[in-house]
Tab-separated table of C-alpha atoms in Angstrom:
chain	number	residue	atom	x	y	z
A	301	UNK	CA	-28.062	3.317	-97.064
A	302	UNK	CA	-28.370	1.404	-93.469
A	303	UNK	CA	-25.409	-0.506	-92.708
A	304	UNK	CA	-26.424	-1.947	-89.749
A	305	UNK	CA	-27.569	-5.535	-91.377
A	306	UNK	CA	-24.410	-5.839	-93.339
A	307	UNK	CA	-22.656	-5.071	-90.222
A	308	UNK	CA	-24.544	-7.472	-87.572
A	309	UNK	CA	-23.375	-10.265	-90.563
A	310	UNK	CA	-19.875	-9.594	-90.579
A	311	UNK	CA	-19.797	-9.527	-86.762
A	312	UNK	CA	-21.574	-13.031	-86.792
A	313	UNK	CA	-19.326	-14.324	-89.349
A	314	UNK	CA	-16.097	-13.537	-88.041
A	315	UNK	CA	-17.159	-15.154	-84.166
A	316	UNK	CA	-18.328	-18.186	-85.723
A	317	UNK	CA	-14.808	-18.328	-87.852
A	318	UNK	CA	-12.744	-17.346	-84.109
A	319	UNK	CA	-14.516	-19.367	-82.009
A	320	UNK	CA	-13.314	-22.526	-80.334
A	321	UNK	CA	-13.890	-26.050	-81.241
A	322	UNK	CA	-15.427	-27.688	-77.961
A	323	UNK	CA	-13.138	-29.904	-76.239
A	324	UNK	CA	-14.131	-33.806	-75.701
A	325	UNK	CA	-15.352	-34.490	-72.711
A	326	UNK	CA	-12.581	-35.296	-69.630
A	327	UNK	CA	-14.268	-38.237	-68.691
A	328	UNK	CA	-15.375	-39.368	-71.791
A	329	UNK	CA	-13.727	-43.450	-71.653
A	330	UNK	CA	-12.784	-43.036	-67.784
A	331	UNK	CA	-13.968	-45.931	-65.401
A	332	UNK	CA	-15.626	-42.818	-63.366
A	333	UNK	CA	-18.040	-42.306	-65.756
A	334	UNK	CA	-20.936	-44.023	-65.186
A	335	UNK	CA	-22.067	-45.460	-68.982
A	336	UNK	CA	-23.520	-48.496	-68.458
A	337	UNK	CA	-25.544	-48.128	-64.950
A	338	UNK	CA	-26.475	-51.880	-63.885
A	339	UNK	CA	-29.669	-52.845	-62.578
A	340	UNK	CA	-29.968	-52.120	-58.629
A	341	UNK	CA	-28.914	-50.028	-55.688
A	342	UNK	CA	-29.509	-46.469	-55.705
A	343	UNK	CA	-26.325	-45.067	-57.308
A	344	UNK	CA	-25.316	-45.977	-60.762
A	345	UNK	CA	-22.135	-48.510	-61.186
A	346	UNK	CA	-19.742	-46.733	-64.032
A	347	UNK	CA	-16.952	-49.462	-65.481
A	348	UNK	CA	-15.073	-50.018	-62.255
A	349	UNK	CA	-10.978	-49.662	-62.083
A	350	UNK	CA	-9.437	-52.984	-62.019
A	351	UNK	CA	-6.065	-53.683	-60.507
A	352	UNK	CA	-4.834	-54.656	-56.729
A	353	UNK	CA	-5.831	-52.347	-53.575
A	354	UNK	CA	-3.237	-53.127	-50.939
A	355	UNK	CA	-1.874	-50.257	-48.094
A	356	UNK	CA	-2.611	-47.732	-50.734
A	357	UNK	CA	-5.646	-47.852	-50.375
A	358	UNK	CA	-6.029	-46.743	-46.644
A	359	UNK	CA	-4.361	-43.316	-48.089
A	360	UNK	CA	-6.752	-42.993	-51.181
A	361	UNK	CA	-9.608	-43.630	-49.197
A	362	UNK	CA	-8.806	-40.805	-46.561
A	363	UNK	CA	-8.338	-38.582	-50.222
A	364	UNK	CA	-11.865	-39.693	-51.484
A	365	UNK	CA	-14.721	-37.001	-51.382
A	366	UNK	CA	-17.446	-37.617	-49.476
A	367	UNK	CA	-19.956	-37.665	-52.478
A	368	UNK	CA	-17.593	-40.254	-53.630
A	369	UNK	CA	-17.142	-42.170	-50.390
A	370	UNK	CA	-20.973	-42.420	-49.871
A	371	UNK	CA	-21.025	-43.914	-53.341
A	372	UNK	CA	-20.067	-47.306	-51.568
A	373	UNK	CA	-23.318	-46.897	-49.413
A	374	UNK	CA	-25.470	-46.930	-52.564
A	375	UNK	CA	-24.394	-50.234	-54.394
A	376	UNK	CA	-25.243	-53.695	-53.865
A	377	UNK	CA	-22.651	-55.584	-52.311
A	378	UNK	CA	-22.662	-59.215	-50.056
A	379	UNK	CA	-20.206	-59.940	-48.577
A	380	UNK	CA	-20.144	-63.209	-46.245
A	381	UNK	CA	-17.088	-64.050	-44.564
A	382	UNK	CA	-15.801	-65.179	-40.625
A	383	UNK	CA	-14.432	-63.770	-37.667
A	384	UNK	CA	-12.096	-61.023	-39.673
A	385	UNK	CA	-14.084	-60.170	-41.993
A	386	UNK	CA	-16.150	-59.579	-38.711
A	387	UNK	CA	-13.399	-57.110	-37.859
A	388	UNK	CA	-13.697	-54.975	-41.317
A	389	UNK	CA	-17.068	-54.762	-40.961
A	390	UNK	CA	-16.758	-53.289	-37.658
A	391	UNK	CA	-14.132	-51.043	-38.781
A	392	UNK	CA	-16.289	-50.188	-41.759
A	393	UNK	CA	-19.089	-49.065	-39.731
A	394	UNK	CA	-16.556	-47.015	-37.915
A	395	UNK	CA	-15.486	-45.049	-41.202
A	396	UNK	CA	-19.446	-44.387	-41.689
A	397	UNK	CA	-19.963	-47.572	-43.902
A	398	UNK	CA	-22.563	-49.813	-42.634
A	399	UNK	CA	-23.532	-53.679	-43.620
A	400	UNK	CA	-27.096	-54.408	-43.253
A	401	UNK	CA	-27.593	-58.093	-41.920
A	402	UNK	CA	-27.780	-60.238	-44.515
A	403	UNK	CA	-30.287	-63.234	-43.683
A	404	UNK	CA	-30.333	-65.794	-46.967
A	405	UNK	CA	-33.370	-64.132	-47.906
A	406	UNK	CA	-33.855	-60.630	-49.059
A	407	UNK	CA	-31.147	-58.455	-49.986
A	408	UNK	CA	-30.992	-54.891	-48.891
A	409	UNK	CA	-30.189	-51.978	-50.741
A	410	UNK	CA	-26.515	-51.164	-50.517
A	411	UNK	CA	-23.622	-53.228	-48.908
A	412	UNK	CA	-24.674	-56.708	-46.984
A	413	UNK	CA	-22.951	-58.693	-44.466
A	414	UNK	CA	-23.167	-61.912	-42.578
A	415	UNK	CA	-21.035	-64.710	-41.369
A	416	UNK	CA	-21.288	-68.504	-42.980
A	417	UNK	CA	-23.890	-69.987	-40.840
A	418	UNK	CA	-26.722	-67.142	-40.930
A	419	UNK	CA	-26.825	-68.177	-44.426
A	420	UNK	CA	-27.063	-71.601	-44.236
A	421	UNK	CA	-30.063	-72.442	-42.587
A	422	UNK	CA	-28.325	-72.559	-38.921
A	423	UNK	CA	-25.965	-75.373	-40.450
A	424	UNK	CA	-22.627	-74.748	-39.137
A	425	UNK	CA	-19.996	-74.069	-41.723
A	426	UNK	CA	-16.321	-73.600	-39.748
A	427	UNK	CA	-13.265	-72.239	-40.505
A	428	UNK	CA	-11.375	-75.204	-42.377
A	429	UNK	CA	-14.126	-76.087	-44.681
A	430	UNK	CA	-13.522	-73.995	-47.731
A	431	UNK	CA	-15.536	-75.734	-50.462
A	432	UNK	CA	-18.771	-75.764	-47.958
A	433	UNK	CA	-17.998	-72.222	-47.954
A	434	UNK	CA	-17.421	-71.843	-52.018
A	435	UNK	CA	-20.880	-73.873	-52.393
A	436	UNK	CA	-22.759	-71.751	-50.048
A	437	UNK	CA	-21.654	-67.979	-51.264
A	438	UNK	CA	-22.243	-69.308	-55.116
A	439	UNK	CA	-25.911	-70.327	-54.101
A	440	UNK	CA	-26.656	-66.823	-51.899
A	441	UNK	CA	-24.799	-65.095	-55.056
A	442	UNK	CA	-26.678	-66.816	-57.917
A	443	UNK	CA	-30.225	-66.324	-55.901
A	444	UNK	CA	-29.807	-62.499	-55.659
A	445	UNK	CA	-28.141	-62.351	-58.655
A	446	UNK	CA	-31.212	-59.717	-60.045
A	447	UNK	CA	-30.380	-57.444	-57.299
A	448	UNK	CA	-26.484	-58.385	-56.532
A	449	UNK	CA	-24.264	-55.689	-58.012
A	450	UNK	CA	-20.729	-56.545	-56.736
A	451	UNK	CA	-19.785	-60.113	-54.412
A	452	UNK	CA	-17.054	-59.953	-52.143
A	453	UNK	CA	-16.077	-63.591	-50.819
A	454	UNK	CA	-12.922	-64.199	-48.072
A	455	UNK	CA	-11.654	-66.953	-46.863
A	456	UNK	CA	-10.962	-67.671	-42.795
A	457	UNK	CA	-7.388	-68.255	-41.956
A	458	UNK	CA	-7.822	-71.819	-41.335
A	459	UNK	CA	-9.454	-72.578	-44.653
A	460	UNK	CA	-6.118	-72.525	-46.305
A	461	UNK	CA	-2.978	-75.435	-45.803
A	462	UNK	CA	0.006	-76.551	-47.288
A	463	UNK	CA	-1.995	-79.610	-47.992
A	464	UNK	CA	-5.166	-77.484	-50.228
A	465	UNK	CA	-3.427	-74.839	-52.375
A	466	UNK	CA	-4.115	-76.389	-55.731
A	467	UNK	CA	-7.621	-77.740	-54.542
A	468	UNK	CA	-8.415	-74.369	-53.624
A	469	UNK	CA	-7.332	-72.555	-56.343
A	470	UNK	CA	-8.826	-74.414	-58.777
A	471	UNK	CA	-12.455	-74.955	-56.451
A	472	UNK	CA	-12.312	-70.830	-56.454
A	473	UNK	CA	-11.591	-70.358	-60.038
A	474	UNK	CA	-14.811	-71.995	-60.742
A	475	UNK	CA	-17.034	-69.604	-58.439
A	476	UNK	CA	-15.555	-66.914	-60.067
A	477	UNK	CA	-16.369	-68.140	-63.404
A	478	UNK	CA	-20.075	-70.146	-62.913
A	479	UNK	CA	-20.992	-66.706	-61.100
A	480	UNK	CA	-19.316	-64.453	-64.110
A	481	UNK	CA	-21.444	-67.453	-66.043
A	482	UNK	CA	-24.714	-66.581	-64.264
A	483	UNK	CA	-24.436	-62.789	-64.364
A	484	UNK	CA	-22.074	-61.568	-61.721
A	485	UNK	CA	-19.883	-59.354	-63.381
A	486	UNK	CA	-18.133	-57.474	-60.497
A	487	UNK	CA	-15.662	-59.033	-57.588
A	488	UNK	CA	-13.767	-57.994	-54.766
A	489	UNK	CA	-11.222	-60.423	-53.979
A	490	UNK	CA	-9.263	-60.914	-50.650
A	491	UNK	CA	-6.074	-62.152	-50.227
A	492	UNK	CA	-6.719	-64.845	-47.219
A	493	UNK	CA	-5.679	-63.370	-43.742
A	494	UNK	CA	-2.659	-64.083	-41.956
A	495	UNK	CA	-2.497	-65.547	-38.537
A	496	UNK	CA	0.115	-64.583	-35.999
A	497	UNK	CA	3.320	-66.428	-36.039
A	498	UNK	CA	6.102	-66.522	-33.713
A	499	UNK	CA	8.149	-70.375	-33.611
A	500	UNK	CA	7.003	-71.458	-36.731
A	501	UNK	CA	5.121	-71.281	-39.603
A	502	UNK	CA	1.433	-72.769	-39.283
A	503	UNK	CA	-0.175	-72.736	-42.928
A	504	UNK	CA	1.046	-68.608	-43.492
A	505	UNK	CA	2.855	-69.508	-46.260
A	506	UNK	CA	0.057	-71.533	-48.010
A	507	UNK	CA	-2.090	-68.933	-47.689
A	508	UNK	CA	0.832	-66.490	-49.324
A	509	UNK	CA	0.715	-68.420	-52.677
A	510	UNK	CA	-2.991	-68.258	-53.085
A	511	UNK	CA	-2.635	-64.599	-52.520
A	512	UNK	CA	-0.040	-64.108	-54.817
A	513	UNK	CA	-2.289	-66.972	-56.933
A	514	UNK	CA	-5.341	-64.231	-56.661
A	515	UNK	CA	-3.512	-61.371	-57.626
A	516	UNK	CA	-1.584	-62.736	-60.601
A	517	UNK	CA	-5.452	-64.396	-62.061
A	518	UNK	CA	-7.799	-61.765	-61.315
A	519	UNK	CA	-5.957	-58.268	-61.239
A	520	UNK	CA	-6.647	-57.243	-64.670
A	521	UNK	CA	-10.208	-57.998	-64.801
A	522	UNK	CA	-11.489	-57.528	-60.988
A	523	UNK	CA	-10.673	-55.842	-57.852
A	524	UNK	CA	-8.056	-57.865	-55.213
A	525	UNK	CA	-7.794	-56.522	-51.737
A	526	UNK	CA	-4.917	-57.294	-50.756
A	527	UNK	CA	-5.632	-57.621	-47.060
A	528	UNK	CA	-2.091	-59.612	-46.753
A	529	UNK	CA	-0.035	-56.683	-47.450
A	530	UNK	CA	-1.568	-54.651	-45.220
A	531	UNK	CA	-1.699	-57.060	-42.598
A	532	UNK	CA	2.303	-57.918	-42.680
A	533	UNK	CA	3.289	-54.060	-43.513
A	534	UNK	CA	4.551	-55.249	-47.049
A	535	UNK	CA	6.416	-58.661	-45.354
A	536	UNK	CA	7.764	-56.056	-42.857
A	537	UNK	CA	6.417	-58.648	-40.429
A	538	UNK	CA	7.312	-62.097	-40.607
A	539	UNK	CA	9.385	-65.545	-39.658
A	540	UNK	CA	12.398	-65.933	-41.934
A	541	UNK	CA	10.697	-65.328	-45.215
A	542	UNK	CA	6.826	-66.068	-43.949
A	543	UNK	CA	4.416	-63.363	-43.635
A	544	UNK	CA	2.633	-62.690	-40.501
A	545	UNK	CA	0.210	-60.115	-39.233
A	546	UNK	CA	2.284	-57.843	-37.336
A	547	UNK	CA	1.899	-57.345	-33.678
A	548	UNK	CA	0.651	-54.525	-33.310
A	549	UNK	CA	-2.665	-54.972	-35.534
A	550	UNK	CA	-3.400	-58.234	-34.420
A	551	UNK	CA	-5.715	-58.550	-31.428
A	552	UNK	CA	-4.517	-58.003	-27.796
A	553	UNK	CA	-5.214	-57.229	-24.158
A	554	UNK	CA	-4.007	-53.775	-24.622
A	555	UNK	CA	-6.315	-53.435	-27.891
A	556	UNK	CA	-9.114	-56.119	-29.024
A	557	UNK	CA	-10.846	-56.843	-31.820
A	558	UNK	CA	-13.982	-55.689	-30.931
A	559	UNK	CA	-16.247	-58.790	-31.783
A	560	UNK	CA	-14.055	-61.444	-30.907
A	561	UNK	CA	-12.167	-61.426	-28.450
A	562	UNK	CA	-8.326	-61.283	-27.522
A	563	UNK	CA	-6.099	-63.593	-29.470
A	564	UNK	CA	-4.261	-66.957	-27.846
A	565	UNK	CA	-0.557	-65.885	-27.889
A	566	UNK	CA	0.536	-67.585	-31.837
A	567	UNK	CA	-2.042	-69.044	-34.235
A	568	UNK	CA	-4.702	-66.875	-34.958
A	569	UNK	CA	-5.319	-63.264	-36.716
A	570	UNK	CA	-8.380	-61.255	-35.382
A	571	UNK	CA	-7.522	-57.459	-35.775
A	572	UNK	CA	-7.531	-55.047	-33.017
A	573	UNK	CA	-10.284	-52.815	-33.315
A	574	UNK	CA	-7.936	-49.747	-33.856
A	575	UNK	CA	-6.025	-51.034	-36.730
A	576	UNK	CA	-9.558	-52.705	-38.286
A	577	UNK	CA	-10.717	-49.216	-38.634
A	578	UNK	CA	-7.692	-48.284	-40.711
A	579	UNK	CA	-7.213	-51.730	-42.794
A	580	UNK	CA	-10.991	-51.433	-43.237
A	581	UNK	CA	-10.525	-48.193	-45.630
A	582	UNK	CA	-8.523	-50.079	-47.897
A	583	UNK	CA	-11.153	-52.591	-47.536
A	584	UNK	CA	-13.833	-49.929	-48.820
A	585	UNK	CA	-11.833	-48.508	-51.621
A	586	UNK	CA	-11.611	-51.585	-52.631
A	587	UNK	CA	-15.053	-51.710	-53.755
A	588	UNK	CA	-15.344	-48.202	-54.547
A	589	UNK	CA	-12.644	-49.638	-57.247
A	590	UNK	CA	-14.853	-51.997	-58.615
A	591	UNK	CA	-17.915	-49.812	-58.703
A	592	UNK	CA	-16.546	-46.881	-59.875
């Protein structure tokens, strides 16, 4: 009698009783993953990784791959700010992370920049007028909105006072939400900067409770750089219990920010162009974070 048959069927039999049940997938759930890829750009969004990017973020940058660095190059980001944000740009492009001009019109594949008044028709919008600032990012947000995968909005250092924290707060709240209303579903939000302070304190603290305001409302949800901590070395720097951009990172003779200029001796917080490039890799991971 052949045994073979009888023989191959046992042998199947007892590998299908030995064998392993597959594992579940590592990244099945993780905010890596990308599940739900959104409309735009030319690398699909997975859920993003909420939370609060401060000088950790330098460090986890640096760690990043760079398949997962140039991720950041491939999503559709705006980003309008002033003179510092000027500065992370800058340092951006110096960790290989370019903003394409952004001119109120068309929006470019992959992370945008431009200062208030090239989107606003030429009108000037300066540092101290927050809400003209508010109205004008939720109309350049809202328009691209098809396109627009994550918006990043800072405030100057001048837009913030002892006299406008609740006003502010509250205006901000409702860009958040009439953009979450109208589609925008992914933020980066930036502590306000810090100006240098020597004699006294000239709106720093102001601008510490609406970072501390920022953190506490939109941490679990969003993405908050916290541009603040990294500025003042934790509070390392400051005036009695006021925050200040340390000395050495603010902009100087002996190192300048490279687009605007060197700093009056108290009163204002450019970077220099050294310590943008390193703040600016928090900046980055930051929306890696939410895009993730």
């Amino acid at each position: 009698m052949n045994t073979k048959p009888t023989l191959l069927l046992l042998s199947f039999l007892l590998a299908c009783g030995t064998a392993k049940t597959p594992e579940p997938d590592p990244n099945a759930g993780n905010p890596t993953t990308p599940t739900n890829p959104a409309s735009g750009g030319t690398v699909s969004l997975g859920n993003g990784q909420p939370g609060v990017v401060g000088l950790s973020g330098i460090s986890a940058w640096d760690n990043l791959s760079a398949t997962e660095k140039g991720r950041v190059k491939g999503w559709n980001s705006l980003f309008i700010h002033a003179s510092v944000g000027g500065d992370l740009e800058d340092g951006s492009l110096n960790n290989g992370v370019k903003f394409e001009f952004y001119d109120g019109d068309k929006l470019n594949d992959g992370p945008n920049g431009a200062d208030w008044n090239s989107i606003n028709n030429g009108i000037n919008i300066s540092n101290g007028e927050p809400d003209k600032k508010m109205a004008a990012f939720k109309r350049e947000a809202l328009q691209q909105k098809d396109k627009l995968q994550i918006a990043i909005f800072k405030f100057g250092y001048a837009d913030i006072t002892d006299a406008n924290v609740e006003q502010v707060k509250t205006a901000y709240k409702q860009l958040i939400d009439d953009l979450r209303a109208g589609g925008i579903k992914r933020f980066v939000h930036i502590t306000p900067p810090l100006i240098y302070i020597v004699t006294k304190d000239d709106g720093n603290a102001a601008k510490m409770k609406v970072g501390q305001w920022m953190r506490d409302t939109f941490k679990a949800q969003d993405v908050v750089f916290d541009l603040q901590e990294i500025e003042s070395d934790n509070g390392a720097c400051k005036l009695g219990s006021v925050w200040t951009i340390c000395a050495a990172y603010r902009s100087t003779a002996s190192c300048p920010s490279k687009g605007q200029g060197v700093d009056a001796p108290e009163g204002q917080g450019h970077l220099c162009e050294k310590e943008a490039t390193r703040m600016s890799k928090a900046f980055l991971y930051s929306i890696y974070q939410a895009g993730r």
